[in-house]
Amino acid sequence: FLSLVAEFCCGFFVILILGNFWFLAVLYLLWLYLDWGTPCAGGRRSHWVRSWTVWKYFREYFPIHLIKTSELNPNHNYLLGFHPHGVLVAGAFGNFCTDPPFKNLFPGLTPYLHIMPIWFGCPFFREYIMSAGMVSASKESVSHVLSNEGGGHASVIVIGGAEESLNAHPGSLTLNILKRKGFIKMALKHGAHLVPVFSFGENELFKQVANPKGSWLRNVQEKLQKIMGFALPLFHARGVFQYSFGLIPYRQPIHTVVGSPIPVKKNLNPTTEEIDQLHALYLQKLKKLFEEHKSNYGIPAHKSLIFE
């Protein structure tokens, strides 16, 4: 969905340049130059955009639910690790970039969904995603959010990143997380409490062309991901008037479960050992969260998370 909107915005910008409105394109480029750092400085959210009626229908289509398991004190800042990435990341968008799901359950906290910086280079599209509460996933951006004095900020990071979308097959429980420790270091540096979040049903929205590790397709996808910064999963789902083939996601319920916070003491210069220790604790809490709730959302008892 975001890709389609981005393509439309880029196309509109090209029309401005090639048409009789090139001066508007020049003015916008000037604005882009002056406003370039905003995605790393908290963005520019709009309650009006986040409350559009279309988002209500978007959440109800699947439907998307946000599940609270513990209180999050608004006097603290939090780093929420979102799992899994899936193809669409629908749970992250529906719960953290639209009102009112998150603010009703966690009053006093403002969520910021961190996404790849490349999206903020797209003309006009960047204004839309910032208005929805999305900001850059750069270190500078995460630091800005977590540095808020007095607390009340929640950085939401999709830990597995684009690479994990290549594992987004129905029934898949494989998470790319063992080597991803940057978020742990950021939490330590800012004393931000860590909160594991698991979105049940995220991988069920699309069927993806078989791409097991070692296959020629997976090798090509991984190389393209390293070059471009984002992955290109080959997926399909349903159509508008039929259910056999199309690009519209299946109507599968998504239950995004927010776990209990892991208290983190501020440490400006954490050692490798301290980072590894907190990372191991985070994995333990994430697995516990999954095991405690999997039976509620149709996951067989013998299935568990796979960390790689």
mmCIF file of C-alpha atoms in Angstrom, residues 2-249:
data_model
loop_
_atom_site.group_PDB
_atom_site.id
_atom_site.type_symbol
_atom_site.label_atom_id
_atom_site.label_comp_id
_atom_site.label_asym_id
_atom_site.label_seq_id
_atom_site.Cartn_x
_atom_site.Cartn_y
_atom_site.Cartn_z
ATOM 1 C CA LEU A 2 2.753 2.442 0.966
ATOM 2 C CA SER A 3 4.647 1.568 -2.201
ATOM 3 C CA LEU A 4 1.602 2.389 -4.340
ATOM 4 C CA VAL A 5 1.100 5.722 -2.590
ATOM 5 C CA ALA A 6 4.819 6.497 -2.978
ATOM 6 C CA GLU A 7 4.669 5.745 -6.713
ATOM 7 C CA PHE A 8 1.638 8.014 -7.094
ATOM 8 C CA CYS A 9 3.409 10.860 -5.254
ATOM 9 C CA CYS A 10 6.556 10.484 -7.361
ATOM 10 C CA GLY A 11 4.459 10.418 -10.529
ATOM 11 C CA PHE A 12 2.657 13.591 -9.472
ATOM 12 C CA PHE A 13 6.007 15.285 -8.861
ATOM 13 C CA VAL A 14 7.216 14.304 -12.351
ATOM 14 C CA ILE A 15 4.006 15.770 -13.835
ATOM 15 C CA LEU A 16 4.729 19.048 -12.067
ATOM 16 C CA ILE A 17 8.252 19.151 -13.500
ATOM 17 C CA LEU A 18 7.223 18.278 -17.070
ATOM 18 C CA GLY A 19 4.054 20.362 -17.082
ATOM 19 C CA ASN A 20 3.407 24.049 -16.690
ATOM 20 C CA PHE A 21 3.803 23.866 -12.925
ATOM 21 C CA TRP A 22 7.571 23.368 -12.825
ATOM 22 C CA PHE A 23 7.880 26.398 -10.521
ATOM 23 C CA LEU A 24 5.842 24.508 -7.884
ATOM 24 C CA ALA A 25 8.296 21.631 -8.177
ATOM 25 C CA VAL A 26 11.186 24.053 -7.638
ATOM 26 C CA LEU A 27 9.484 25.525 -4.563
ATOM 27 C CA TYR A 28 8.904 22.043 -3.206
ATOM 28 C CA LEU A 29 12.561 21.087 -3.758
ATOM 29 C CA LEU A 30 13.538 24.167 -1.775
ATOM 30 C CA TRP A 31 11.163 23.093 0.988
ATOM 31 C CA LEU A 32 12.607 19.572 0.850
ATOM 32 C CA TYR A 33 16.108 20.969 1.298
ATOM 33 C CA LEU A 34 15.100 23.108 4.284
ATOM 34 C CA ASP A 35 13.001 20.349 5.875
ATOM 35 C CA TRP A 36 15.370 17.441 5.196
ATOM 36 C CA GLY A 37 16.207 16.784 8.850
ATOM 37 C CA THR A 38 12.627 16.642 10.158
ATOM 38 C CA PRO A 39 12.223 12.825 9.812
ATOM 39 C CA CYS A 40 15.158 12.477 12.226
ATOM 40 C CA ALA A 41 13.785 15.085 14.631
ATOM 41 C CA GLY A 42 10.449 13.563 15.618
ATOM 42 C CA GLY A 43 8.649 14.086 12.318
ATOM 43 C CA ARG A 44 5.494 16.134 11.999
ATOM 44 C CA ARG A 45 2.436 14.115 13.005
ATOM 45 C CA SER A 46 -1.148 15.168 12.369
ATOM 46 C CA HIS A 47 -4.008 13.944 14.531
ATOM 47 C CA TRP A 48 -6.340 14.773 11.637
ATOM 48 C CA VAL A 49 -4.519 12.422 9.242
ATOM 49 C CA ARG A 50 -4.180 9.678 11.850
ATOM 50 C CA SER A 51 -7.946 9.873 12.459
ATOM 51 C CA TRP A 52 -9.080 9.552 8.826
ATOM 52 C CA THR A 53 -12.122 7.304 8.535
ATOM 53 C CA VAL A 54 -10.303 5.168 5.962
ATOM 54 C CA TRP A 55 -8.005 3.868 8.715
ATOM 55 C CA LYS A 56 -11.016 2.646 10.675
ATOM 56 C CA TYR A 57 -12.042 0.589 7.658
ATOM 57 C CA PHE A 58 -8.429 -0.538 7.185
ATOM 58 C CA ARG A 59 -8.296 -1.892 10.748
ATOM 59 C CA GLU A 60 -11.714 -3.525 10.429
ATOM 60 C CA TYR A 61 -10.874 -5.233 7.125
ATOM 61 C CA PHE A 62 -8.577 -7.857 8.689
ATOM 62 C CA PRO A 63 -9.491 -6.967 11.540
ATOM 63 C CA ILE A 64 -6.543 -5.576 13.521
ATOM 64 C CA HIS A 65 -6.549 -5.712 17.330
ATOM 65 C CA LEU A 66 -4.098 -4.274 19.871
ATOM 66 C CA ILE A 67 -3.745 -6.369 23.043
ATOM 67 C CA LYS A 68 -2.452 -4.853 26.274
ATOM 68 C CA THR A 69 -0.825 -7.174 28.818
ATOM 69 C CA SER A 70 0.779 -4.645 31.156
ATOM 70 C CA GLU A 71 0.725 -0.965 32.074
ATOM 71 C CA LEU A 72 3.344 1.318 30.496
ATOM 72 C CA ASN A 73 4.101 4.252 32.797
ATOM 73 C CA PRO A 74 4.109 7.450 30.684
ATOM 74 C CA ASN A 75 6.883 8.830 32.891
ATOM 75 C CA HIS A 76 9.321 6.581 31.022
ATOM 76 C CA ASN A 77 10.424 6.294 27.401
ATOM 77 C CA TYR A 78 10.078 2.908 25.718
ATOM 78 C CA LEU A 79 11.545 1.009 22.817
ATOM 79 C CA LEU A 80 8.992 -1.431 21.418
ATOM 80 C CA GLY A 81 10.431 -4.282 19.360
ATOM 81 C CA PHE A 82 7.828 -5.329 16.773
ATOM 82 C CA HIS A 83 7.797 -8.914 15.399
ATOM 83 C CA PRO A 84 7.428 -10.273 12.747
ATOM 84 C CA HIS A 85 7.901 -7.951 9.775
ATOM 85 C CA GLY A 86 5.553 -9.836 7.461
ATOM 86 C CA VAL A 87 5.001 -8.432 3.971
ATOM 87 C CA LEU A 88 2.735 -5.504 4.807
ATOM 88 C CA VAL A 89 3.643 -4.729 8.463
ATOM 89 C CA ALA A 90 -0.103 -4.123 8.808
ATOM 90 C CA GLY A 91 -0.196 -4.559 12.574
ATOM 91 C CA ALA A 92 2.485 -1.924 13.123
ATOM 92 C CA PHE A 93 0.806 0.587 10.815
ATOM 93 C CA GLY A 94 -2.761 -0.040 11.975
ATOM 94 C CA ASN A 95 -1.952 0.124 15.680
ATOM 95 C CA PHE A 96 0.781 2.754 15.890
ATOM 96 C CA CYS A 97 0.111 5.076 12.932
ATOM 97 C CA THR A 98 -3.638 5.533 13.301
ATOM 98 C CA ASP A 99 -5.801 6.797 16.144
ATOM 99 C CA PRO A 100 -7.228 5.738 18.530
ATOM 100 C CA PRO A 101 -5.945 2.161 19.250
ATOM 101 C CA PHE A 102 -2.649 2.932 21.003
ATOM 102 C CA LYS A 103 -3.575 6.153 22.776
ATOM 103 C CA ASN A 104 -6.723 4.572 24.263
ATOM 104 C CA LEU A 105 -4.805 1.656 25.775
ATOM 105 C CA PHE A 106 -1.662 3.570 26.711
ATOM 106 C CA PRO A 107 -2.668 7.155 27.559
ATOM 107 C CA GLY A 108 0.200 9.596 27.893
ATOM 108 C CA LEU A 109 2.460 7.728 25.444
ATOM 109 C CA THR A 110 3.202 8.903 21.894
ATOM 110 C CA PRO A 111 4.259 6.126 19.468
ATOM 111 C CA TYR A 112 6.778 6.720 16.663
ATOM 112 C CA LEU A 113 7.099 4.013 14.001
ATOM 113 C CA HIS A 114 10.651 4.002 12.638
ATOM 114 C CA ILE A 115 10.960 3.076 8.952
ATOM 115 C CA MET A 116 13.770 3.035 6.386
ATOM 116 C CA PRO A 117 15.185 6.527 5.673
ATOM 117 C CA ILE A 118 14.840 5.964 1.908
ATOM 118 C CA TRP A 119 11.066 6.554 2.129
ATOM 119 C CA PHE A 120 11.613 10.147 3.274
ATOM 120 C CA GLY A 121 13.315 11.014 0.006
ATOM 121 C CA CYS A 122 10.079 10.548 -1.924
ATOM 122 C CA PRO A 123 8.430 13.911 -2.770
ATOM 123 C CA PHE A 124 5.072 14.555 -1.059
ATOM 124 C CA PHE A 125 4.944 10.974 0.230
ATOM 125 C CA ARG A 126 7.329 11.942 3.020
ATOM 126 C CA GLU A 127 4.827 14.539 4.228
ATOM 127 C CA TYR A 128 2.091 11.928 4.421
ATOM 128 C CA ILE A 129 4.088 9.294 6.324
ATOM 129 C CA MET A 130 5.376 11.870 8.796
ATOM 130 C CA SER A 131 1.828 13.064 9.418
ATOM 131 C CA ALA A 132 0.922 9.462 10.304
ATOM 132 C CA GLY A 133 3.642 9.353 12.953
ATOM 133 C CA MET A 134 6.410 7.642 11.014
ATOM 134 C CA VAL A 135 10.010 8.757 11.422
ATOM 135 C CA SER A 136 13.404 7.625 10.191
ATOM 136 C CA ALA A 137 14.978 4.441 11.533
ATOM 137 C CA SER A 138 18.405 6.109 11.701
ATOM 138 C CA LYS A 139 20.331 6.179 14.994
ATOM 139 C CA GLU A 140 19.899 9.942 15.109
ATOM 140 C CA SER A 141 16.131 9.611 14.856
ATOM 141 C CA VAL A 142 15.804 6.891 17.495
ATOM 142 C CA SER A 143 18.035 8.903 19.829
ATOM 143 C CA HIS A 144 15.875 11.985 19.343
ATOM 144 C CA VAL A 145 12.697 10.112 20.301
ATOM 145 C CA LEU A 146 14.211 8.331 23.290
ATOM 146 C CA SER A 147 15.899 11.483 24.610
ATOM 147 C CA ASN A 148 12.588 13.105 25.513
ATOM 148 C CA GLU A 149 12.879 14.407 29.065
ATOM 149 C CA GLY A 150 10.043 13.355 31.296
ATOM 150 C CA GLY A 151 9.245 10.278 29.216
ATOM 151 C CA GLY A 152 6.074 9.702 27.253
ATOM 152 C CA HIS A 153 7.720 8.582 23.987
ATOM 153 C CA ALA A 154 7.642 5.082 22.482
ATOM 154 C CA SER A 155 9.944 4.133 19.615
ATOM 155 C CA VAL A 156 8.474 1.260 17.610
ATOM 156 C CA ILE A 157 11.098 -0.634 15.625
ATOM 157 C CA VAL A 158 10.438 -3.621 13.352
ATOM 158 C CA ILE A 159 13.504 -5.527 14.496
ATOM 159 C CA GLY A 160 13.709 -8.069 11.662
ATOM 160 C CA GLY A 161 13.745 -5.337 9.032
ATOM 161 C CA ALA A 162 13.336 -5.840 5.311
ATOM 162 C CA GLU A 163 15.357 -9.052 5.381
ATOM 163 C CA GLU A 164 12.730 -10.748 7.530
ATOM 164 C CA SER A 165 9.990 -10.106 4.955
ATOM 165 C CA LEU A 166 11.571 -12.844 2.842
ATOM 166 C CA ASN A 167 10.518 -15.308 5.565
ATOM 167 C CA ALA A 168 6.929 -14.049 5.582
ATOM 168 C CA HIS A 169 5.192 -17.274 4.607
ATOM 169 C CA PRO A 170 1.918 -18.395 6.236
ATOM 170 C CA GLY A 171 2.791 -20.341 9.369
ATOM 171 C CA SER A 172 6.371 -19.069 9.472
ATOM 172 C CA LEU A 173 7.739 -18.269 12.931
ATOM 173 C CA THR A 174 11.320 -17.437 11.927
ATOM 174 C CA LEU A 175 12.642 -14.111 13.212
ATOM 175 C CA ASN A 176 15.860 -12.382 12.119
ATOM 176 C CA ILE A 177 17.089 -11.194 15.478
ATOM 177 C CA LEU A 178 20.198 -13.008 16.722
ATOM 178 C CA LYS A 179 22.596 -10.521 15.090
ATOM 179 C CA ARG A 180 20.388 -7.472 15.579
ATOM 180 C CA LYS A 181 21.594 -5.792 18.735
ATOM 181 C CA GLY A 182 21.634 -2.112 17.751
ATOM 182 C CA PHE A 183 18.228 -1.555 19.361
ATOM 183 C CA ILE A 184 19.552 -3.033 22.600
ATOM 184 C CA LYS A 185 22.458 -0.604 22.609
ATOM 185 C CA MET A 186 20.114 2.331 21.961
ATOM 186 C CA ALA A 187 17.853 1.283 24.839
ATOM 187 C CA LEU A 188 20.849 1.097 27.184
ATOM 188 C CA LYS A 189 22.263 4.467 26.104
ATOM 189 C CA HIS A 190 18.957 6.205 26.775
ATOM 190 C CA GLY A 191 17.631 4.100 29.624
ATOM 191 C CA ALA A 192 14.546 3.286 27.564
ATOM 192 C CA HIS A 193 12.552 0.322 28.811
ATOM 193 C CA LEU A 194 12.339 -2.528 26.299
ATOM 194 C CA VAL A 195 8.948 -3.952 25.347
ATOM 195 C CA PRO A 196 8.581 -7.054 23.143
ATOM 196 C CA VAL A 197 5.598 -6.949 20.756
ATOM 197 C CA PHE A 198 4.374 -9.934 18.748
ATOM 198 C CA SER A 199 1.781 -9.563 15.988
ATOM 199 C CA PHE A 200 -0.087 -12.848 15.520
ATOM 200 C CA GLY A 201 -1.405 -13.253 11.976
ATOM 201 C CA GLU A 202 1.086 -10.880 10.353
ATOM 202 C CA ASN A 203 2.544 -13.618 8.139
ATOM 203 C CA GLU A 204 -0.864 -14.921 7.074
ATOM 204 C CA LEU A 205 -1.868 -11.954 4.895
ATOM 205 C CA PHE A 206 -0.079 -13.094 1.725
ATOM 206 C CA LYS A 207 1.276 -16.206 0.075
ATOM 207 C CA GLN A 208 4.844 -15.857 -1.085
ATOM 208 C CA VAL A 209 6.618 -17.683 -3.889
ATOM 209 C CA ALA A 210 8.770 -20.443 -2.398
ATOM 210 C CA ASN A 211 12.235 -19.023 -1.705
ATOM 211 C CA PRO A 212 14.084 -21.363 0.673
ATOM 212 C CA LYS A 213 17.555 -20.298 1.741
ATOM 213 C CA GLY A 214 20.122 -21.305 -0.850
ATOM 214 C CA SER A 215 17.656 -21.181 -3.748
ATOM 215 C CA TRP A 216 18.450 -18.986 -6.747
ATOM 216 C CA LEU A 217 15.438 -16.773 -6.009
ATOM 217 C CA ARG A 218 16.470 -16.214 -2.389
ATOM 218 C CA ASN A 219 20.046 -15.424 -3.451
ATOM 219 C CA VAL A 220 18.796 -12.811 -5.932
ATOM 220 C CA GLN A 221 16.420 -11.304 -3.355
ATOM 221 C CA GLU A 222 19.161 -11.062 -0.738
ATOM 222 C CA LYS A 223 21.579 -9.423 -3.169
ATOM 223 C CA LEU A 224 18.936 -6.889 -4.259
ATOM 224 C CA GLN A 225 18.120 -6.197 -0.608
ATOM 225 C CA LYS A 226 21.760 -5.385 0.136
ATOM 226 C CA ILE A 227 21.987 -3.085 -2.895
ATOM 227 C CA MET A 228 18.662 -1.246 -2.546
ATOM 228 C CA GLY A 229 18.147 -1.400 1.211
ATOM 229 C CA PHE A 230 14.738 -3.070 0.988
ATOM 230 C CA ALA A 231 13.579 -6.567 0.071
ATOM 231 C CA LEU A 232 11.396 -7.643 -2.860
ATOM 232 C CA PRO A 233 9.265 -10.607 -1.764
ATOM 233 C CA LEU A 234 7.210 -12.143 -4.584
ATOM 234 C CA PHE A 235 3.766 -12.426 -3.058
ATOM 235 C CA HIS A 236 0.101 -12.752 -3.982
ATOM 236 C CA ALA A 237 -3.212 -12.991 -2.177
ATOM 237 C CA ARG A 238 -6.779 -12.244 -3.340
ATOM 238 C CA GLY A 239 -8.444 -9.971 -5.862
ATOM 239 C CA VAL A 240 -11.230 -7.438 -5.494
ATOM 240 C CA PHE A 241 -14.080 -9.732 -6.547
ATOM 241 C CA GLN A 242 -12.446 -13.156 -6.275
ATOM 242 C CA TYR A 243 -10.284 -14.986 -3.745
ATOM 243 C CA SER A 244 -7.984 -17.024 -5.982
ATOM 244 C CA PHE A 245 -5.372 -14.462 -7.026
ATOM 245 C CA GLY A 246 -4.502 -10.788 -6.578
ATOM 246 C CA LEU A 247 -2.481 -8.362 -4.480
ATOM 247 C CA ILE A 248 -5.109 -7.479 -1.889
ATOM 248 C CA PRO A 249 -4.224 -9.092 1.464
#
